Short mmCIF file of C-alpha atoms and ligand atoms in Angstrom, two decimals:
data_model
loop_
_atom_site.label_atom_id
_atom_site.label_comp_id
_atom_site.label_asym_id
_atom_site.label_seq_id
_atom_site.Cartn_x
_atom_site.Cartn_y
_atom_site.Cartn_z
CA UNK A 194 -9.16 -10.73 -14.37
CA UNK A 195 -6.69 -10.62 -11.46
CA UNK A 196 -5.40 -7.20 -10.44
CA UNK A 197 -3.33 -5.56 -7.74
CA UNK A 198 -2.33 -2.01 -6.97
CA UNK A 199 1.02 -0.74 -8.25
CA UNK A 200 3.90 -1.09 -5.78
CA UNK A 201 4.25 2.54 -4.68
CA UNK A 202 1.88 5.45 -5.17
CA UNK A 203 1.36 8.65 -3.16
CA UNK A 204 -1.81 10.70 -3.48
CA UNK A 205 -1.34 14.45 -3.19
CA UNK A 206 -4.12 16.96 -2.51
CA UNK A 207 -2.95 19.65 -4.95
CA UNK A 208 -4.05 23.22 -5.56
CA UNK A 209 -3.58 24.43 -9.11
CA UNK A 210 -3.80 28.10 -9.91
CA UNK A 211 -4.57 29.24 -13.43
CA UNK A 212 -5.91 32.27 -15.22
CA UNK A 213 -9.49 32.46 -16.48
CA UNK A 214 -10.11 35.24 -19.03
CA UNK A 215 -13.90 34.83 -18.86
CA UNK A 216 -13.88 35.32 -15.12
CA UNK A 217 -11.70 38.41 -15.61
CA UNK A 218 -14.11 39.81 -18.20
CA UNK A 219 -16.93 39.33 -15.70
CA UNK A 220 -15.12 41.59 -13.23
CA UNK A 221 -13.25 39.00 -11.16
CA UNK A 222 -9.52 38.69 -10.61
CA UNK A 223 -9.22 36.05 -13.31
CA UNK A 224 -7.25 33.86 -10.93
CA UNK A 225 -8.82 30.44 -10.55
CA UNK A 226 -7.81 28.04 -7.82
CA UNK A 227 -8.68 24.40 -8.19
CA UNK A 228 -8.22 21.65 -5.64
CA UNK A 229 -7.89 18.04 -6.67
CA UNK A 230 -6.16 14.73 -6.05
CA UNK A 231 -3.06 13.77 -7.98
CA UNK A 232 -1.45 10.32 -7.95
CA UNK A 233 2.35 10.16 -8.07
CA UNK A 234 3.34 6.59 -8.84
CA UNK A 235 6.86 5.19 -8.78
CA UNK A 236 6.42 3.45 -12.14
CA UNK A 237 4.85 6.39 -14.06
CA UNK A 238 6.41 9.70 -15.10
CA UNK A 239 3.09 11.54 -15.37
CA UNK A 240 1.12 13.21 -12.57
CA UNK A 241 -2.22 11.38 -12.70
CA UNK A 242 -5.37 13.31 -11.67
CA UNK A 243 -7.88 11.29 -9.60
CA UNK A 244 -11.43 11.90 -8.48
CA UNK A 245 -12.61 11.02 -4.98
CA UNK A 246 -14.09 7.67 -5.95
CA UNK A 247 -10.81 6.67 -7.58
CA UNK A 248 -8.85 7.68 -4.46
CA UNK A 249 -11.11 5.52 -2.28
CA UNK A 250 -10.96 2.52 -4.62
CA UNK A 251 -7.19 2.82 -4.98
CA UNK A 252 -6.82 2.66 -1.21
CA UNK A 253 -8.89 -0.53 -1.08
CA UNK A 254 -6.76 -2.66 -3.42
CA UNK A 255 -3.78 -4.57 -2.09
CA UNK A 256 -0.41 -3.89 -3.74
CA UNK A 257 0.89 -7.31 -2.65
CA UNK A 258 -1.69 -9.95 -3.60
CA UNK A 259 -3.76 -10.42 -6.73
CA UNK A 260 -7.52 -9.96 -6.42
CA UNK A 261 -10.38 -10.78 -8.72
CA UNK A 262 -11.65 -7.65 -10.50
CA UNK A 263 -15.25 -8.91 -10.49
CA UNK A 264 -15.10 -9.44 -6.72
CA UNK A 265 -13.72 -5.91 -6.28
CA UNK A 266 -16.53 -4.57 -8.48
CA UNK A 267 -19.02 -5.74 -5.85
CA UNK A 268 -17.69 -3.00 -3.55
CA UNK A 269 -16.45 -0.36 -6.03
CA UNK A 270 -17.90 0.88 -9.28
CA UNK A 271 -16.62 -1.15 -12.23
CA UNK A 272 -16.15 2.10 -14.16
CA UNK A 273 -13.86 3.46 -11.44
CA UNK A 274 -11.80 0.25 -11.37
CA UNK A 275 -11.50 0.28 -15.17
CA UNK A 276 -10.31 3.89 -15.05
CA UNK A 277 -7.65 2.98 -12.48
CA UNK A 278 -6.53 0.16 -14.77
CA UNK A 279 -6.40 2.54 -17.74
CA UNK A 280 -4.36 5.00 -15.66
CA UNK A 281 -1.88 2.22 -14.83
CA UNK A 282 -2.48 2.43 -11.08
CA UNK A 283 -4.11 -0.99 -10.96
CA UNK A 284 -1.97 -3.62 -12.62
CA UNK A 285 -3.37 -6.62 -14.51
CA UNK A 286 -1.70 -9.98 -13.86
CA UNK A 287 -2.25 -10.95 -17.51
CA UNK A 288 -2.14 -7.65 -19.44
CA UNK A 289 -4.40 -7.69 -22.48
CA UNK A 290 -3.00 -4.70 -24.39
CA UNK A 291 0.28 -2.87 -24.97
CA UNK A 292 -0.23 -0.05 -22.45
CA UNK A 293 -1.26 -2.51 -19.67
CA UNK A 294 1.82 -4.56 -20.51
CA UNK A 295 4.05 -1.48 -20.20
CA UNK A 296 2.48 -0.51 -16.86
CA UNK A 297 3.02 -4.05 -15.55
CA UNK A 298 6.63 -4.10 -16.75
CA UNK A 299 7.43 -0.69 -15.22
CA UNK A 300 5.78 -1.71 -11.93
CA UNK A 301 7.77 -4.95 -11.91
CA UNK A 302 11.00 -2.96 -12.38
CA UNK A 303 10.20 -0.91 -9.25
CA UNK A 304 9.31 -4.02 -7.21
CA UNK A 305 12.50 -5.85 -8.20
CA UNK A 306 14.72 -3.11 -6.78
CA UNK A 307 13.36 -2.96 -3.18
CA UNK A 308 12.73 0.79 -3.18
CA UNK A 309 11.40 2.54 -0.13
CA UNK A 310 8.04 3.97 -1.33
CA UNK A 311 8.65 7.61 -0.42
CA UNK A 312 12.13 7.60 -1.96
CA UNK A 313 10.89 5.85 -5.10
CA UNK A 314 8.21 8.44 -5.74
CA UNK A 315 10.60 11.31 -4.94
CA UNK A 316 13.21 9.97 -7.33
CA UNK A 317 10.81 9.28 -10.19
CA UNK A 318 9.11 12.64 -9.97
CA UNK A 319 12.12 14.91 -9.53
CA UNK A 320 13.70 13.81 -12.82
CA UNK A 321 13.80 16.40 -15.60
CA UNK A 322 12.96 15.94 -19.25
CA UNK A 323 13.63 18.73 -21.74
CA UNK A 324 14.57 21.28 -19.08
CA UNK A 325 16.42 24.29 -20.50
CA UNK A 326 18.01 26.57 -17.92
CA UNK A 327 18.78 29.29 -20.51
CA UNK A 328 15.12 29.39 -21.51
CA UNK A 329 14.04 29.41 -17.85
CA UNK A 330 16.35 32.39 -17.15
CA UNK A 331 14.97 34.27 -20.17
CA UNK A 332 11.42 33.61 -19.01
CA UNK A 333 12.33 34.75 -15.49
CA UNK A 334 13.87 38.01 -16.77
CA UNK A 335 10.84 38.76 -18.96
CA UNK A 336 8.28 38.01 -16.30
CA UNK A 337 9.48 40.63 -13.80
CA UNK A 338 11.33 43.91 -13.49
CA UNK A 339 13.03 42.61 -10.36
CA UNK A 340 16.35 40.85 -10.41
CA UNK A 341 16.64 37.32 -9.06
CA UNK A 342 18.12 38.56 -5.77
CA UNK A 343 15.45 41.25 -5.37
CA UNK A 344 12.76 38.63 -5.69
CA UNK A 345 14.38 36.41 -3.08
CA UNK A 346 14.58 39.16 -0.48
CA UNK A 347 17.22 39.27 2.27
CA UNK A 348 19.40 36.18 2.67
CA UNK A 349 20.15 34.46 5.97
CA UNK A 350 23.55 35.07 7.57
CA UNK A 351 26.25 32.82 6.08
CA UNK A 352 26.74 31.16 9.48
CA UNK A 353 24.20 30.32 12.15
CA UNK A 354 26.23 31.44 15.21
CA UNK A 355 24.94 29.78 18.37
CA UNK A 356 26.81 31.71 21.08
CA UNK A 357 28.18 35.22 21.63
CA UNK A 358 31.61 35.85 20.09
CA UNK A 359 33.25 35.99 23.54
CA UNK A 360 32.05 32.46 24.32
CA UNK A 361 33.71 30.86 21.29
CA UNK A 362 36.75 28.66 21.87
CA UNK A 363 39.36 29.52 19.20
CA UNK A 364 41.08 26.48 17.65
CA UNK A 365 44.64 26.36 16.30
CA UNK A 366 44.94 26.83 12.56
CA UNK A 367 46.93 24.07 10.82
CA UNK A 368 50.28 24.71 9.16
CA UNK A 369 49.78 24.82 5.36
CA UNK A 370 49.82 21.33 3.90
CA UNK A 371 49.83 19.87 0.36
CA UNK A 372 46.11 19.20 0.82
CA UNK A 373 45.54 22.90 1.53
CA UNK A 374 47.51 23.83 -1.58
CA UNK A 375 45.36 21.49 -3.65
CA UNK A 376 41.98 22.49 -2.25
CA UNK A 377 42.76 26.19 -2.58
CA UNK A 378 43.00 25.73 -6.33
CA UNK A 379 39.66 23.86 -6.45
CA UNK A 380 37.31 26.27 -8.22
CA UNK A 381 34.29 25.09 -10.18
CA UNK A 382 35.24 25.58 -13.82
CA UNK A 383 32.78 27.20 -16.23
CA UNK A 384 35.36 28.14 -18.85
CA UNK A 385 36.86 25.26 -20.83
CA UNK A 386 39.48 25.51 -23.56
CA UNK A 387 38.29 23.83 -26.79
CA UNK A 388 41.62 21.93 -27.09
CA UNK A 389 41.35 18.14 -26.94
CA UNK A 390 42.05 16.62 -23.54
CA UNK A 391 45.15 14.41 -23.49
CA UNK A 392 44.32 10.72 -23.19
CA UNK A 393 46.71 9.97 -20.30
CA UNK A 394 45.34 12.86 -18.24
CA UNK A 395 41.77 11.74 -18.97
CA UNK A 396 42.64 8.19 -17.91
CA UNK A 397 44.46 9.35 -14.76
CA UNK A 398 41.45 11.25 -13.41
CA UNK A 399 39.10 8.38 -14.18
CA UNK A 400 41.37 5.92 -12.39
CA UNK A 401 41.91 8.08 -9.32
CA UNK A 402 38.19 8.74 -8.88
CA UNK A 403 36.39 5.67 -10.16
CA UNK A 404 39.07 2.98 -10.47
CA UNK A 405 39.04 0.01 -8.09
CA UNK A 406 42.31 -0.44 -6.21
CA UNK A 407 41.44 -4.01 -5.38
CA UNK A 408 38.57 -6.49 -5.48
CA UNK A 409 37.80 -8.38 -2.28
CA UNK A 410 35.82 -11.60 -2.03
CA UNK A 411 33.76 -10.59 0.97
CA UNK A 412 31.42 -13.59 1.06
CA UNK A 413 30.47 -16.28 -1.45
CA UNK A 414 29.10 -14.40 -4.47
CA UNK A 415 29.68 -10.98 -2.87
CA UNK A 416 32.60 -8.92 -4.12
CA UNK A 417 33.52 -5.55 -2.68
CA UNK A 418 35.65 -2.96 -4.43
CA UNK A 419 38.14 -0.74 -2.65
CA UNK A 420 38.29 2.75 -4.13
CA UNK A 421 39.63 6.19 -3.23
CA UNK A 422 36.20 7.29 -2.02
CA UNK A 423 33.99 5.86 0.71
CA UNK A 424 30.70 4.31 -0.35
CA UNK A 425 27.52 3.25 1.45
CA UNK A 426 27.76 -0.41 2.38
CA UNK A 427 31.09 -0.60 0.52
CA UNK A 428 29.01 -1.34 -2.55
CA UNK A 429 30.16 1.49 -4.85
CA UNK A 430 26.76 1.46 -6.47
CA UNK A 431 27.49 4.67 -8.41
CA UNK A 432 29.21 4.15 -11.73
CA UNK A 433 30.59 6.49 -14.40
CA UNK A 434 28.80 6.77 -17.73
CA UNK A 435 30.71 9.02 -20.09
CA UNK A 436 29.81 11.31 -22.93
CA UNK A 437 33.13 11.94 -24.67
CA UNK A 438 33.29 14.92 -27.04
CA UNK A 439 36.91 15.90 -27.31
CA UNK A 440 39.49 13.51 -25.87
CA UNK A 441 42.62 12.54 -27.79
CA UNK A 442 42.41 8.99 -29.08
CA UNK A 443 38.84 8.42 -27.84
CA UNK A 444 36.17 8.74 -30.52
CA UNK A 445 33.19 10.95 -29.63
CA UNK A 446 30.56 8.71 -28.12
CA UNK A 447 28.93 7.17 -25.10
CA UNK A 448 30.95 4.91 -22.82
CA UNK A 449 30.73 3.06 -19.53
CA UNK A 450 33.84 3.00 -17.35
CA UNK A 451 34.77 -0.44 -16.02
CA UNK A 452 36.31 0.27 -12.60
CA UNK A 453 38.08 -3.07 -12.16
CA UNK A 454 39.57 -3.31 -15.65
CA UNK A 455 40.20 0.47 -15.81
CA UNK A 456 38.78 0.39 -19.32
CA UNK A 457 36.15 2.14 -21.39
CA UNK A 458 33.20 0.11 -22.60
CA UNK A 459 32.03 1.71 -25.87
CA UNK A 460 28.23 1.90 -26.03
CA UNK A 461 27.51 4.13 -29.05
CA UNK A 462 29.56 6.29 -31.40
CA UNK A 463 28.42 9.87 -32.00
CA UNK A 464 29.15 12.51 -34.62
CA UNK A 465 30.62 15.79 -33.27
CA UNK A 466 27.23 17.45 -33.73
CA UNK A 467 25.37 14.67 -31.92
CA UNK A 468 27.88 14.72 -29.07
CA UNK A 469 27.54 18.50 -28.66
CA UNK A 470 23.74 18.37 -28.77
CA UNK A 471 23.63 15.59 -26.18
CA UNK A 472 26.13 17.38 -23.95
CA UNK A 473 23.89 20.43 -23.98
CA UNK A 474 20.75 18.46 -23.23
CA UNK A 475 22.36 16.39 -20.43
CA UNK A 476 23.14 19.58 -18.45
CA UNK A 477 19.84 21.33 -19.24
CA UNK A 478 21.46 23.79 -21.68
CA UNK A 479 24.16 25.10 -19.32
CA UNK A 480 26.42 26.05 -22.24
CA UNK A 481 29.52 26.52 -20.06
CA UNK A 482 29.36 22.88 -18.92
CA UNK A 483 28.42 21.60 -22.38
CA UNK A 484 31.79 23.06 -23.47
CA UNK A 485 33.78 20.56 -21.37
CA UNK A 486 35.57 17.86 -23.40
CA UNK A 487 33.63 15.16 -21.55
CA UNK A 488 30.77 14.68 -19.16
CA UNK A 489 30.42 11.95 -16.58
CA UNK A 490 26.93 10.96 -15.53
CA UNK A 491 27.13 9.66 -11.96
CA UNK A 492 24.71 6.77 -12.33
CA UNK A 493 23.53 5.00 -9.22
CA UNK A 494 22.71 1.32 -9.56
CA UNK A 495 19.86 1.46 -7.08
CA UNK A 496 19.37 -2.26 -7.41
CA UNK A 497 22.93 -2.82 -6.19
CA UNK A 498 22.69 -0.68 -3.05
CA UNK A 499 19.09 -1.67 -2.30
CA UNK A 500 20.03 -5.35 -2.55
CA UNK A 501 21.54 -4.80 0.89
CA UNK A 502 19.45 -1.84 2.12
CA UNK A 503 16.01 -3.15 1.20
CA UNK A 504 13.04 -0.85 1.63
CA UNK A 505 15.39 1.22 3.78
CA UNK A 506 14.59 4.77 4.92
CA UNK A 507 18.20 5.95 4.44
CA UNK A 508 19.21 4.09 1.28
CA UNK A 509 18.32 6.76 -1.28
CA UNK A 510 20.01 9.43 0.81
CA UNK A 511 23.09 7.22 1.02
CA UNK A 512 23.44 6.77 -2.74
CA UNK A 513 23.04 10.52 -3.20
CA UNK A 514 25.85 11.07 -0.72
CA UNK A 515 28.00 8.56 -2.65
CA UNK A 516 27.66 10.82 -5.70
CA UNK A 517 28.89 13.78 -3.65
CA UNK A 518 32.04 11.95 -2.60
CA UNK A 519 32.79 11.01 -6.18
CA UNK A 520 32.27 14.56 -7.34
CA UNK A 521 34.73 16.02 -4.82
CA UNK A 522 37.26 13.41 -5.90
CA UNK A 523 36.76 14.46 -9.55
CA UNK A 524 37.54 18.03 -8.50
CA UNK A 525 40.66 17.05 -6.56
CA UNK A 526 42.07 14.66 -9.15
CA UNK A 527 41.48 17.21 -11.92
CA UNK A 528 42.88 20.12 -9.90
CA UNK A 529 46.04 18.18 -9.13
CA UNK A 530 46.60 17.96 -12.90
CA UNK A 531 45.88 21.70 -13.35
CA UNK A 532 42.53 20.98 -14.95
CA UNK A 533 39.15 22.52 -14.18
CA UNK A 534 36.20 20.43 -12.97
CA UNK A 535 32.48 20.86 -12.36
CA UNK A 536 29.40 19.17 -11.00
CA UNK A 537 25.77 19.96 -11.71
CA UNK A 538 22.54 18.61 -10.32
CA UNK A 539 20.56 20.55 -12.95
CA UNK A 540 20.40 17.65 -15.39
CA UNK A 541 17.87 16.08 -17.72
CA UNK A 542 17.78 12.63 -16.18
CA UNK A 543 15.35 11.29 -18.78
CA UNK A 544 17.62 12.19 -21.72
CA UNK A 545 20.61 10.61 -19.93
CA UNK A 546 18.66 7.42 -19.19
CA UNK A 547 17.53 7.22 -22.80
CA UNK A 548 21.00 7.83 -24.20
CA UNK A 549 22.61 5.12 -22.06
CA UNK A 550 19.61 2.74 -22.15
CA UNK A 551 18.93 2.76 -18.39
CA UNK A 552 15.69 1.59 -16.75
CA UNK A 553 14.98 4.67 -14.59
CA UNK A 554 14.12 2.90 -11.34
CA UNK A 555 16.85 0.27 -11.67
CA UNK A 556 19.76 2.64 -12.27
CA UNK A 557 19.73 6.36 -12.88
CA UNK A 558 21.85 9.52 -12.98
CA UNK A 559 22.07 11.68 -9.84
CA UNK A 560 24.45 14.35 -11.14
CA UNK A 561 26.80 15.14 -14.01
CA UNK A 562 30.49 16.00 -13.54
CA UNK A 563 33.19 16.87 -16.01
CA UNK A 564 36.71 18.15 -16.33
CA UNK A 565 39.05 19.60 -18.92
CA UNK A 566 41.71 22.16 -19.68
CA UNK A 567 40.81 25.61 -18.36
CA UNK A 568 40.34 28.40 -20.88
CA UNK A 569 42.86 31.25 -20.91
CA UNK A 570 40.07 33.77 -20.46
CA UNK A 571 37.23 33.83 -17.97
CA UNK A 572 34.02 34.58 -19.86
CA UNK A 573 31.54 32.92 -17.51
CA UNK A 574 31.56 33.68 -13.80
CA UNK A 575 33.50 31.46 -11.40
CA UNK A 576 33.82 31.69 -7.64
CA UNK A 577 37.48 32.46 -7.04
CA UNK A 578 37.42 35.22 -4.38
CA UNK A 579 41.09 34.76 -3.47
CA UNK A 580 42.29 34.75 -7.06
CA UNK A 581 43.85 31.33 -6.64
CA UNK A 582 43.07 30.29 -10.20
CA UNK A 583 42.43 33.45 -12.14
CA UNK A 584 45.17 35.91 -11.05
CA UNK A 585 47.62 34.38 -13.52
CA UNK A 586 45.02 34.49 -16.28
CA UNK A 587 42.92 37.18 -17.92
CA UNK A 588 40.12 37.61 -15.40
C1 FMN B 222 25.32 19.36 -5.65
C2 FMN B 222 25.84 20.51 -6.46
C3 FMN B 222 25.11 20.95 -7.55
C4 FMN B 222 25.58 21.99 -8.33
N1 FMN B 222 24.86 22.39 -9.43
C5 FMN B 222 25.32 23.38 -10.21
C6 FMN B 222 24.61 23.81 -11.35
O1 FMN B 222 23.55 23.28 -11.67
N2 FMN B 222 25.11 24.81 -12.11
C7 FMN B 222 26.28 25.43 -11.80
O2 FMN B 222 26.71 26.32 -12.52
N3 FMN B 222 27.00 25.05 -10.70
C8 FMN B 222 26.54 24.05 -9.91
N4 FMN B 222 27.26 23.65 -8.81
C9 FMN B 222 28.55 24.31 -8.50
C10 FMN B 222 28.34 25.39 -7.44
O3 FMN B 222 27.70 26.49 -8.03
C11 FMN B 222 29.70 25.79 -6.88
O4 FMN B 222 30.22 24.70 -6.14
C12 FMN B 222 29.57 27.01 -5.96
O5 FMN B 222 29.23 28.16 -6.70
C13 FMN B 222 30.84 27.30 -5.19
O6 FMN B 222 31.93 27.47 -6.07
P1 FMN B 222 33.24 26.58 -5.93
O7 FMN B 222 32.87 25.15 -6.23
O8 FMN B 222 34.16 27.12 -6.98
O9 FMN B 222 33.74 26.74 -4.55
C14 FMN B 222 26.81 22.63 -8.00
C15 FMN B 222 27.54 22.17 -6.90
C16 FMN B 222 27.07 21.12 -6.15
C17 FMN B 222 27.90 20.63 -4.98
#
């Protein structure tokens, strides 16, 4: 059998701390610390414990060329090599069973996209599945008498001043501009009115943020889009996948936005209940964001950006920054139309990938945004210290 190592794997020396009642009963502290090796692979969601022999054998197998397993077994225990195969860290060229086939397929998906190893592992293993922020807050409150801020201790100053006040060079303040007027009303919205969002307003924000103004033939077979936001390499690798709950004339469901055609691509219809449940799970149970009439998953097509920036140390950072630019544009376009907008990074990536049918290492969500009509009353906290949004409302 021919095998090779998976494309990207990092091995972490990890300390786990757990509680041992027997040890406590014997007069100890009950706290047990265990050190061990854990493999974090770019094609597997699980943390995979390894023993020392497995670590050594893993480091001796090439990820790039196929090797004969019998020949490897002359230098490493056959049992160890079989375990690494069963754990999906060694990949078989001709998989003999379903799990080996899945490991090979997932590894191939990582290889095809030209990930940088460190970024690939970081992305794969920082995705959430089934995270529930409400539950986490409850658990936090029950596990201590201290408030969140008490546990954190003193914060750093808001600004890291580098010189004495007298040494600073004051700069002229600009005369108020329309941009100032717009940005002053930009306040992250956590209070949405349950009224349906008008279709033309919905379409206007999508166009201004995600719509392509023009398509340029940059080189044979290479098209570049011009949009309102900058984008790494001009590739606009981040696309909008929508969960629509409550928009006039748009049935609840999952959609992809086509930026050149300025059109929705329907992917799956949803009942109201399904749409609400998905909205809640996408944003890890942040109920105030689940109440928005729509959510936009900012999905990066890694394969598109990494086509140009292959195995590149900055590429993953660049696509993350792309998402930030889009998010600010969502805020501005929504604010201009007197709507509220939000972004959250506390998302269940796995549920979003599953809903939209995305291969996690080929294209995946980096954040979720949304917008809608603001509620008349502020129930959930918002950061509006100057009262730019809430003075005219019941605060
Ligand atoms: C990258 C990013 C992630 C965020 N994630 C969350 C989040 O998970 N939950 C939330 O309520 N707000 C989230 N926010 C919104 C911030 O809490 C908000 O921007 C901040 O409190 C300042 O308020 P302002 O946007 O109204 O100025 C996020 C903002 C950014 C830029």
